[in-house]
Short mmCIF file of C-alpha atoms and ligand atoms in Angstrom, two decimals:
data_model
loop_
_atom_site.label_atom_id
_atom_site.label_comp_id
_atom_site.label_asym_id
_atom_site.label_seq_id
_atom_site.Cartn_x
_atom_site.Cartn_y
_atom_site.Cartn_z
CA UNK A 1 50.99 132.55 73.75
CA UNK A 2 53.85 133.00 71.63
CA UNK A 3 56.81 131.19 73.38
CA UNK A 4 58.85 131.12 70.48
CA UNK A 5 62.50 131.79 70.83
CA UNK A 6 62.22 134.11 68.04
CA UNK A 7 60.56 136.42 70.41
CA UNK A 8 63.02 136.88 72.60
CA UNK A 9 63.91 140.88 73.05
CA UNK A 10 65.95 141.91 70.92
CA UNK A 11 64.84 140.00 68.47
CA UNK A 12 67.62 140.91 66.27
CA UNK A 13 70.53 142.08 68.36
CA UNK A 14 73.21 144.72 66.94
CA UNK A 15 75.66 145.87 65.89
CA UNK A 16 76.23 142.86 63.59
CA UNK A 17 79.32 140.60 64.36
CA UNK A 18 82.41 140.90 61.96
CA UNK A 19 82.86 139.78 58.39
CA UNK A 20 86.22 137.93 57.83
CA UNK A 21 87.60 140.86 55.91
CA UNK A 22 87.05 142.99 58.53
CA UNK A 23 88.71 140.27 60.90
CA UNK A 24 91.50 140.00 58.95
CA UNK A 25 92.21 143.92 58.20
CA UNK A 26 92.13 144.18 61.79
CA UNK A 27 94.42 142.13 62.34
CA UNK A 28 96.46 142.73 59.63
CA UNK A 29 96.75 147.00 61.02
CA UNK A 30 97.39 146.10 64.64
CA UNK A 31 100.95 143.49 62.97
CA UNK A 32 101.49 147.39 60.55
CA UNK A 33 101.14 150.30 62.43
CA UNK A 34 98.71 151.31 65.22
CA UNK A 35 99.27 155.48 65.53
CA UNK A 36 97.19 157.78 63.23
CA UNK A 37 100.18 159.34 60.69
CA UNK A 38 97.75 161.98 58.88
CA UNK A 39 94.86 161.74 56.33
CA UNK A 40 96.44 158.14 55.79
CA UNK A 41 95.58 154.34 55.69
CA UNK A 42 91.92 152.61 56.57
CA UNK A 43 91.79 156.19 57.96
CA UNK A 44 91.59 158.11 53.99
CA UNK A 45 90.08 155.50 52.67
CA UNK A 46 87.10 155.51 54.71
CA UNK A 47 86.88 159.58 54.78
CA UNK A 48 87.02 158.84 50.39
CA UNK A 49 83.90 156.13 50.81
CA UNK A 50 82.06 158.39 52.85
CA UNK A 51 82.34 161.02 50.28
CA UNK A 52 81.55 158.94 47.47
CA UNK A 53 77.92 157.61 49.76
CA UNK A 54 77.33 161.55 49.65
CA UNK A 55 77.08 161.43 46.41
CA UNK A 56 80.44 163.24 46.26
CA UNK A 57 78.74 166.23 46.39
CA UNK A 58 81.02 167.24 49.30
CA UNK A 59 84.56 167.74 48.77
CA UNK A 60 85.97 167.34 52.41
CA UNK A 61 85.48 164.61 55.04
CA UNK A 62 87.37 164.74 58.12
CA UNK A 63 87.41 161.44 61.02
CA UNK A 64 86.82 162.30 64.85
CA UNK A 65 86.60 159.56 67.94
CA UNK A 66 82.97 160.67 68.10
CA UNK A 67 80.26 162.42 66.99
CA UNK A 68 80.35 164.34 69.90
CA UNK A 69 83.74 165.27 68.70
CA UNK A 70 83.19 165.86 65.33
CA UNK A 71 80.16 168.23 66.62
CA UNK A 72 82.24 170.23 69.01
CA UNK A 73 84.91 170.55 66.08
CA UNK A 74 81.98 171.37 64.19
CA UNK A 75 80.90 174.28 66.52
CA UNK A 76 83.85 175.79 66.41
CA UNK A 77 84.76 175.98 63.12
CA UNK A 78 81.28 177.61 62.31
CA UNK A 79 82.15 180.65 65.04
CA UNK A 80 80.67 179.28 68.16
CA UNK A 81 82.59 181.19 71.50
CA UNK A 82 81.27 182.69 74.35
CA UNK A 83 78.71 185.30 73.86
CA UNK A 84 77.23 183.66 71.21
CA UNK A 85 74.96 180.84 70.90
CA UNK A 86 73.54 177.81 68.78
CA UNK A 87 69.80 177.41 68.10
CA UNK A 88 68.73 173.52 67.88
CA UNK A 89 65.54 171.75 68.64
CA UNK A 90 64.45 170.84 72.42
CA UNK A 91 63.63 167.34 71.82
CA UNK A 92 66.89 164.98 70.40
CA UNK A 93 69.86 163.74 71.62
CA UNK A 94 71.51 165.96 73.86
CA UNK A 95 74.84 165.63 72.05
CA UNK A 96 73.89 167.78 69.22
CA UNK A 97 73.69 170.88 70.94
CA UNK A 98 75.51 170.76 74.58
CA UNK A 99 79.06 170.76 72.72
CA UNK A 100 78.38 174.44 72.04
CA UNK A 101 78.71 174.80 75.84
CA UNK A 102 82.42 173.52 75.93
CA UNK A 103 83.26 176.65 74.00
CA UNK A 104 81.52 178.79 75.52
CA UNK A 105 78.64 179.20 73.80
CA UNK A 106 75.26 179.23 74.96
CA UNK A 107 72.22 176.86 73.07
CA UNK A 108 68.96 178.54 72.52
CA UNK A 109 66.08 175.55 72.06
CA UNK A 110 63.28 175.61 69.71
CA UNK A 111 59.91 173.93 69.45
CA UNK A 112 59.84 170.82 67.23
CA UNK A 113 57.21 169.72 64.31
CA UNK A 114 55.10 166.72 65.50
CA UNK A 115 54.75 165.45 62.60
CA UNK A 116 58.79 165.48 60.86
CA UNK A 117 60.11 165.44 64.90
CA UNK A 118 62.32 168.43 63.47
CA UNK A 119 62.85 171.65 64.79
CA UNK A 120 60.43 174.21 64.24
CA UNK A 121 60.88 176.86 62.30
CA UNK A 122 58.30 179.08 63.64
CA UNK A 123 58.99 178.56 67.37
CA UNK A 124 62.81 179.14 65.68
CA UNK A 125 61.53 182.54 64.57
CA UNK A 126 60.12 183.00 67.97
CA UNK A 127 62.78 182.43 70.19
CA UNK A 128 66.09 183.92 68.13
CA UNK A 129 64.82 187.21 68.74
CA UNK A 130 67.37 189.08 71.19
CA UNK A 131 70.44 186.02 71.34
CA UNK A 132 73.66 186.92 69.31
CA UNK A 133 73.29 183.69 67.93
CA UNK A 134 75.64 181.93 65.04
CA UNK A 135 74.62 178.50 64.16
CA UNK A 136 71.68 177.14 63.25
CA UNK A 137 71.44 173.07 64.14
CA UNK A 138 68.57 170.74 62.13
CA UNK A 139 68.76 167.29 63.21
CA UNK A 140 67.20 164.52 60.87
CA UNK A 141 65.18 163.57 63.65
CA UNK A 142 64.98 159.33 63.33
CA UNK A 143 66.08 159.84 60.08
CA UNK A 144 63.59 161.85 58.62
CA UNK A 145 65.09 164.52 57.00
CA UNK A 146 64.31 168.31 57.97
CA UNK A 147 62.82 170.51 55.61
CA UNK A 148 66.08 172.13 54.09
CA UNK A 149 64.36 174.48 51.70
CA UNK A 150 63.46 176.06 54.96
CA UNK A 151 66.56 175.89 57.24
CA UNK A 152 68.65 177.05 54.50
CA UNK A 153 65.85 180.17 54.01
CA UNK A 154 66.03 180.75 57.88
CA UNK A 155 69.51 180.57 58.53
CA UNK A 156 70.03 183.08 55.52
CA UNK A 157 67.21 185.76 57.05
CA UNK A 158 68.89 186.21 60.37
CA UNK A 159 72.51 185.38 59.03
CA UNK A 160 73.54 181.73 60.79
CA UNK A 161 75.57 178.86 59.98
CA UNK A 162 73.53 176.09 58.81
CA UNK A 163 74.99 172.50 60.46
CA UNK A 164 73.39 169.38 59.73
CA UNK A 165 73.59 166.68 62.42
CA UNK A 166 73.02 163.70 60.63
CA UNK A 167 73.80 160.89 63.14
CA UNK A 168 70.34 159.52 62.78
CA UNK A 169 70.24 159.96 59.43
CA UNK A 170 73.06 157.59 56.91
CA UNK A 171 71.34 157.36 53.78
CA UNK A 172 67.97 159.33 54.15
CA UNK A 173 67.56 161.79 51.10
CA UNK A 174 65.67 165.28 50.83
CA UNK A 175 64.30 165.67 47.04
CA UNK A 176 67.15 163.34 45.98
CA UNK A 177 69.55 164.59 47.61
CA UNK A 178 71.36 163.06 50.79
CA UNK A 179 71.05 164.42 53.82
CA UNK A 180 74.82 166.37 55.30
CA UNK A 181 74.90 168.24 51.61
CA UNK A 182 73.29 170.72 52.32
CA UNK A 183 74.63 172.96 55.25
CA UNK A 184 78.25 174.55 55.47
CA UNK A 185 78.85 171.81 57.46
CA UNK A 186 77.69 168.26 58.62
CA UNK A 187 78.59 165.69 61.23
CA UNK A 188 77.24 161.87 61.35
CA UNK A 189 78.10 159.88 64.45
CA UNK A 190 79.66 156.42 63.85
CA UNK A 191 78.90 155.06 67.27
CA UNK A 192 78.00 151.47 67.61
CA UNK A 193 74.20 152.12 67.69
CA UNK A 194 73.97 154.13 64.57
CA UNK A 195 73.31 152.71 61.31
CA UNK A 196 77.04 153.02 59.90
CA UNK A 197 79.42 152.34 63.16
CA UNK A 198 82.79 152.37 63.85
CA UNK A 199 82.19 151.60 67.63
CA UNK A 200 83.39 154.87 68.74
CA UNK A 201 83.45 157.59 66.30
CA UNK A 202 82.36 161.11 64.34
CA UNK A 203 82.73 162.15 60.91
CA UNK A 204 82.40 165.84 59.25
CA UNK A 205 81.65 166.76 56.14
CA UNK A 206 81.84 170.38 54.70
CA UNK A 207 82.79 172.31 51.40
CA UNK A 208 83.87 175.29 53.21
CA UNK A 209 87.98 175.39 53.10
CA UNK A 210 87.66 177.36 56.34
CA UNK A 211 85.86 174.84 58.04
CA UNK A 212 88.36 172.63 57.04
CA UNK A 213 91.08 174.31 58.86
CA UNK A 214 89.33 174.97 61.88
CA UNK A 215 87.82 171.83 62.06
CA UNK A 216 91.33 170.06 61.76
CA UNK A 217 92.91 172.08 64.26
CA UNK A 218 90.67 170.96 66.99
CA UNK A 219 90.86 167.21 66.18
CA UNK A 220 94.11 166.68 64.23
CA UNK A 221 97.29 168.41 65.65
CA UNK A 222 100.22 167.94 63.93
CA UNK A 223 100.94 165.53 60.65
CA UNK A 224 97.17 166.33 59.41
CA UNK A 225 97.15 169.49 60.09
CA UNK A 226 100.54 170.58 58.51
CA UNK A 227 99.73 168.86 55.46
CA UNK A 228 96.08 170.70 55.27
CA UNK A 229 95.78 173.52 56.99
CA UNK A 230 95.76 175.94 54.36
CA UNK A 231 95.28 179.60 56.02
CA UNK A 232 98.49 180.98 56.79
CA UNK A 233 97.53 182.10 60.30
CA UNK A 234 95.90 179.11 61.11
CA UNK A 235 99.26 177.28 59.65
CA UNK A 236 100.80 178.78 62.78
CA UNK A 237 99.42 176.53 64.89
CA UNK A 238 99.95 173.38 63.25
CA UNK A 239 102.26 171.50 65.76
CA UNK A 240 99.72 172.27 68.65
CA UNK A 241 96.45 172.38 67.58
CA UNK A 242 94.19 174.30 70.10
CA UNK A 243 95.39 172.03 72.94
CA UNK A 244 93.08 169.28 71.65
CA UNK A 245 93.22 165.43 70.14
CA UNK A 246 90.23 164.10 69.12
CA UNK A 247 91.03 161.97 65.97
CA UNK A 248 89.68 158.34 65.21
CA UNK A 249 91.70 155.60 65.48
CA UNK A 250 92.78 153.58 62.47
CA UNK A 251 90.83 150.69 63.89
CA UNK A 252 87.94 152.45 63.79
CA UNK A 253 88.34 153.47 60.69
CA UNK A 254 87.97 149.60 59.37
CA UNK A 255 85.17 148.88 61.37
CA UNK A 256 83.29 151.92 59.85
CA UNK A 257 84.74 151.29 56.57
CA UNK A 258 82.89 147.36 56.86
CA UNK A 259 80.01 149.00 57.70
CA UNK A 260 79.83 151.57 55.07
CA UNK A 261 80.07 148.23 52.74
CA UNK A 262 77.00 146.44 54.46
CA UNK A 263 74.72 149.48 54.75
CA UNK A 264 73.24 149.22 51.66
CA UNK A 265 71.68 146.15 52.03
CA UNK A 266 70.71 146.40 55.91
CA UNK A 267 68.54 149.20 54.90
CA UNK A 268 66.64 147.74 52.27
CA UNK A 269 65.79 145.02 54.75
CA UNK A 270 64.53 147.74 57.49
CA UNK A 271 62.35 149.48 54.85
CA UNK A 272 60.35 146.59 54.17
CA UNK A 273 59.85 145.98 57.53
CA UNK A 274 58.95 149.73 58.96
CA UNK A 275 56.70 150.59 56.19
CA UNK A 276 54.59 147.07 57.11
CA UNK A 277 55.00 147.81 60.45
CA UNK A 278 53.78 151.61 60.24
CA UNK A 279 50.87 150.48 57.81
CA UNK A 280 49.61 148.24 60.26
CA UNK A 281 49.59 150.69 62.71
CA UNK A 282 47.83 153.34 60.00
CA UNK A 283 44.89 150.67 60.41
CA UNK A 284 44.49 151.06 64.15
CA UNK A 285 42.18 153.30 66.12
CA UNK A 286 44.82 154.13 69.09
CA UNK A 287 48.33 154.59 67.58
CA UNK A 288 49.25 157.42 64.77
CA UNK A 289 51.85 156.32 62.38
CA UNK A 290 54.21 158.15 60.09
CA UNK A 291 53.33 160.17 57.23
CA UNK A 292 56.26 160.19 55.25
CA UNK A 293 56.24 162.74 52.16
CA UNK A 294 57.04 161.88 48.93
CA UNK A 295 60.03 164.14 48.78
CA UNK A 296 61.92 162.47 51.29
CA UNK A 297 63.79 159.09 51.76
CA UNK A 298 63.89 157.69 55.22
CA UNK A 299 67.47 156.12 54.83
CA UNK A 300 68.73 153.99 57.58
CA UNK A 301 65.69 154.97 59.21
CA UNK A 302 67.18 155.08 62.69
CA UNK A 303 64.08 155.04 65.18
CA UNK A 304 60.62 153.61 64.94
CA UNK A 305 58.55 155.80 67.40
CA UNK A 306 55.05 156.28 66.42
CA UNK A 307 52.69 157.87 68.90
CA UNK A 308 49.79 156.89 71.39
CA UNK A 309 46.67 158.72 70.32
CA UNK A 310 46.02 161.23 72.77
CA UNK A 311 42.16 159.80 74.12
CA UNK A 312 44.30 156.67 74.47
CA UNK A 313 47.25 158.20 76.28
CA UNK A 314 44.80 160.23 78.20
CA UNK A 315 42.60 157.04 79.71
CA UNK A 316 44.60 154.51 79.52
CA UNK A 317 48.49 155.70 79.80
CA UNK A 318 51.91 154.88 78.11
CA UNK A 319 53.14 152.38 80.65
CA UNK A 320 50.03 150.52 80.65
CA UNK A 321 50.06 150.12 76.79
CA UNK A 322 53.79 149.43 76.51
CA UNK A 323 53.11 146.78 79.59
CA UNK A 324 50.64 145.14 77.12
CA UNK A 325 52.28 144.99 74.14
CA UNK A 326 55.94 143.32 76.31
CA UNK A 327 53.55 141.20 77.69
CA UNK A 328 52.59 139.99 73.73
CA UNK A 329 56.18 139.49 72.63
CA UNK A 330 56.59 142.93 70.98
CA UNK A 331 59.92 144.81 72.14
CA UNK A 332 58.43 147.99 72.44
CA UNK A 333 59.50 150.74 75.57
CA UNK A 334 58.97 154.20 76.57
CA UNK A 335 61.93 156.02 74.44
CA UNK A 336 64.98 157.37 76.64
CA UNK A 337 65.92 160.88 76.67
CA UNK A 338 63.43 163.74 77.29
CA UNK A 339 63.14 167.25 76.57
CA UNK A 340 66.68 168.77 76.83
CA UNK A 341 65.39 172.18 79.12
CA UNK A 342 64.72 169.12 81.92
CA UNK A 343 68.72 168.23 81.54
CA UNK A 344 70.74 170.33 83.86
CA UNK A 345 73.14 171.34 81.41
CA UNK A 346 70.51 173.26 80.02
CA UNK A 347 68.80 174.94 82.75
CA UNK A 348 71.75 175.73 85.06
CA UNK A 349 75.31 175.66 83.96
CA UNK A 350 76.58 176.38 87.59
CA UNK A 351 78.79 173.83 87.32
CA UNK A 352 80.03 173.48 83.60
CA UNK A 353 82.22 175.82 81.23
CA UNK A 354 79.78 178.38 80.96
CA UNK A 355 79.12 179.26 84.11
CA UNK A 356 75.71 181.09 83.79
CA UNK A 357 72.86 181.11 80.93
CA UNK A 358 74.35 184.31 79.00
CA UNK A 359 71.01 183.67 76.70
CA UNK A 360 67.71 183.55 78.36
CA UNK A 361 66.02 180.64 78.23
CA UNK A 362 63.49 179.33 75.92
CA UNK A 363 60.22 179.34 78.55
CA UNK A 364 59.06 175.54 78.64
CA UNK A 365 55.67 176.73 77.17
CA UNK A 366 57.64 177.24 73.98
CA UNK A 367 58.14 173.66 73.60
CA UNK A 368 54.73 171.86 73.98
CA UNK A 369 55.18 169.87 70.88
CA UNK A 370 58.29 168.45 72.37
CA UNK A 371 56.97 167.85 75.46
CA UNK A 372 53.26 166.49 74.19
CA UNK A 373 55.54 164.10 71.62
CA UNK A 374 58.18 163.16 74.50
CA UNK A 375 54.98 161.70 76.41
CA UNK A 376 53.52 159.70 73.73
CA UNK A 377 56.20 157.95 71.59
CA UNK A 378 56.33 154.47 71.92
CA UNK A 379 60.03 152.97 70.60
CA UNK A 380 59.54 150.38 68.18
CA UNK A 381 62.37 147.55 67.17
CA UNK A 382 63.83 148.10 63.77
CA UNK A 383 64.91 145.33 61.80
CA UNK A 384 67.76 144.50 59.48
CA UNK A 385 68.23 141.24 58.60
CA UNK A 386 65.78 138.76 56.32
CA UNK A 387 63.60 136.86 58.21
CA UNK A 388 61.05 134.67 57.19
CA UNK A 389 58.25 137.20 57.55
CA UNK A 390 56.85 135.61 60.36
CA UNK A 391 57.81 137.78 63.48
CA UNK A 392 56.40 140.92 61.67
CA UNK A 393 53.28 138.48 61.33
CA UNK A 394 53.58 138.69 64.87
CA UNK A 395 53.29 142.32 65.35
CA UNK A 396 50.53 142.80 62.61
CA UNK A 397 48.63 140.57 64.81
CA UNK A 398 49.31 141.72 68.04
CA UNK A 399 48.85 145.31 67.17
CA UNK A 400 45.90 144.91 66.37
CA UNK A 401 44.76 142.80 69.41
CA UNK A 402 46.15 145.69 71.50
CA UNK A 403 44.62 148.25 69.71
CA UNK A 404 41.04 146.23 70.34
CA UNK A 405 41.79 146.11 73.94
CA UNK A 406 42.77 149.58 74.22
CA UNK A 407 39.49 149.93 72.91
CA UNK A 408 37.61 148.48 75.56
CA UNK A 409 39.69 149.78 77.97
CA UNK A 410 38.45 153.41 77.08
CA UNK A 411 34.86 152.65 77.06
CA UNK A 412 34.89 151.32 81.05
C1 PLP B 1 74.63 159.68 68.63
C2 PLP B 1 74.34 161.12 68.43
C3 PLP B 1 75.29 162.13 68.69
C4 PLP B 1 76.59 161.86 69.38
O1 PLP B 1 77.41 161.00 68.73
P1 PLP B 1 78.48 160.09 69.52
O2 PLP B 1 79.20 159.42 68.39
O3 PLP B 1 77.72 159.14 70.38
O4 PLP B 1 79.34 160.99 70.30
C5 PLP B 1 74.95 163.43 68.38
N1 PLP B 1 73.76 163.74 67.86
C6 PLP B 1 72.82 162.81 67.62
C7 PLP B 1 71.51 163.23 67.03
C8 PLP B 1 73.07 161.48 67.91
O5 PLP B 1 72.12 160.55 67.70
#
């Protein structure tokens, strides 16, 4: 077998260590100043870069310590409180959604689209019906963009806020046009997983001047928010905020800002690789891969998790195949997180801010896609560095020597 080194899981471990401009800045910020004094510092600059990567098609980028942050800010700001709720898909990170519940709001789930991993429109359509709902949430599931000619139709028909979460999604395009442009408002996480990190951190994005002041309330009391808070009621409450302080450090803010720097060329790297990797598995009998439309880029393309075909799921099981393919050097696992109805948070609240459902729920038999996908993903590595070619050799190979004995594993 292959006893290489190279093979060693992870084969390319992340996030990447520091460049010596990032070193030194560091350094450099902890001798200045270490406290967050407004829309200053690494702290403006890196709010202006992210702007400028959107194409500077959004005028306003506020920092958060996390996306979870940012989203909750988010949430707010679009007119989440109790009595309402926020419609999202059942199957993504639960982070998108379950900061709705810290304000009271309730989160009504919806079916997703095998094929984009995105919500579903129609199962959408299906389960708004009686809620009082505000905000409509598409996620850019694994960076694949939603289809925003349709969320922006939907949340238009039954009156919603349209927010973007695009924490899987740095970079990935929709007809042109990047992802987080789109809604009236848009968060990407900058934790240390996702494709642009700062370690710990959230970042909005909105044209919406209201959003703006709402949005800065919750995270930025004081300096920030006396210098841009622009309603004159919501000037009132500059010094305090809404009892909240959920800014990003100025450290952060230089990691991201390095990271913003490298992205480019990271991704270019993980697009050759996925699209060899997902043509490969086009070729086998037992795995579907991708279809990715012409009208969207992938970006940063976040996650690699193709499915089992379901005769091969069926007779020969998930754990056996990802067994196999460990025990042939490929890094591949059951993905984490399941359908978000299974997470208590969703299904019982007893304990949290809301107390009880105030929506009813969204009957499990609504989400069979989620749950039918949940069961068959496998979780691919994705790659971001040059290599010499020869561990994706590897998996071309192997694949397909997996795929054969899946084969005969069927027909016994
Ligand atoms: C990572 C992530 C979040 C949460 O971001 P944090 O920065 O970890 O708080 C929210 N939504 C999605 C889709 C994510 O992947």
């Amino acid at each position: 077998m292959h006893d290489d080194g190279s093979l060693a899981f992870p084969h390319d471990p992340w996030p990447l260590p520091p460049s010596e401009a990032e070193e030194s800045e560091l350094v450099a910020q902890r001798r200045d100043d270490i406290s967050i004094r407004g829309r200053t510092g690494p702290i403006a600059e890196f709010e202006d870069e992210f702007k400028a990567f959107l194409d500077d098609r959004v005028e306003h980028a506020i920092t958060f310590n996390s996306g979870t942050s940012a989203l909750q800010a988010a949430y707010f700001a679009l007119g989440a409180r109790r009595g309402t709720a926020v419609l999202g898909p059942a199957l993504t990170y639960h982070a998108a959604l379950s900061p709705a519940f810290s304000l009271g709001a309730d989160v009504l789930l919806a079916d997703i689209e095998p094929d984009s991993r995105c919500i579903s429109f129609d199962s959408a359509e299906r389960v708004i019906a009686e809620a009082n709902c505000r905000v409509l949430t598409v996620v850019h599931q694994w960076g694949r963009p939603a289809d925003m000619h349709r969320a922006t139709e939907f949340a238009e028909k039954h009156g919603l806020k349209l927010l973007e979460d695009c924490s899987h999604a740095h970079g990935s395009k929709y007809r042109g046009r990047p992802v987080g442009t789109f809604g009236d408002a848009a968060v990407f996480s900058l934790q240390a997983n996702k494709a642009v990190f700062a370690g710990e951190g959230g970042i909005l994005v909105t044209n919406d001047e209201t959003v703006v002041d709402r949005a800065t309330l919750v995270g930025h009391y004081r300096d920030r928010s006396r210098s841009q808070v622009h309603d004159p009621q919501l000037r009132e409450y500059w010094s305090t905020g809404f009892g909240l302080k959920t800014r990003m450090s100025p450290f952060n803010a230089i990691v991201a800002k390095h990271s913003l720097h490298a992205f480019a060329n990271r991704m270019k790297w993980r697009h050759q690789w996925l699209e060899r990797l997902n043509s490969t598995l086009a070729r086998t009998r037992n795995f579907e891969a991708l279809d990715i439309p012409s009208e969207i880029d992938m970006g940063a393309w976040y996650g690699f998790k193709p499915l089992i075909r379901r005769e091969a799921y069926e007779t020969v099981g998930r754990d056996r195949i990802v067994e196999m393919m460990r025990a042939r050097y490929m890094d591949v696992s059951a993905p984490s997180g399941g359908v978000l109805l299974d997470q208590p948070l969703y299904s019982s609240k007893t304990h949290t801010w809301t107390q009880a459902p105030a929506v009813a729920q969204t009957p499990a038999s609504e989400l069979s896609a989620a749950y039918d996908i949940a069961a068959r993903a496998l979780s691919f590595p994705t790659f971001h560095r040059p290599t010499d070619g020869s561990l994706i050799d590897h998996y071309d190979r192997e694949l397909r020597t997996v795929d054969t004995a899946i084969e005969r594993l069927k027909n016994v």
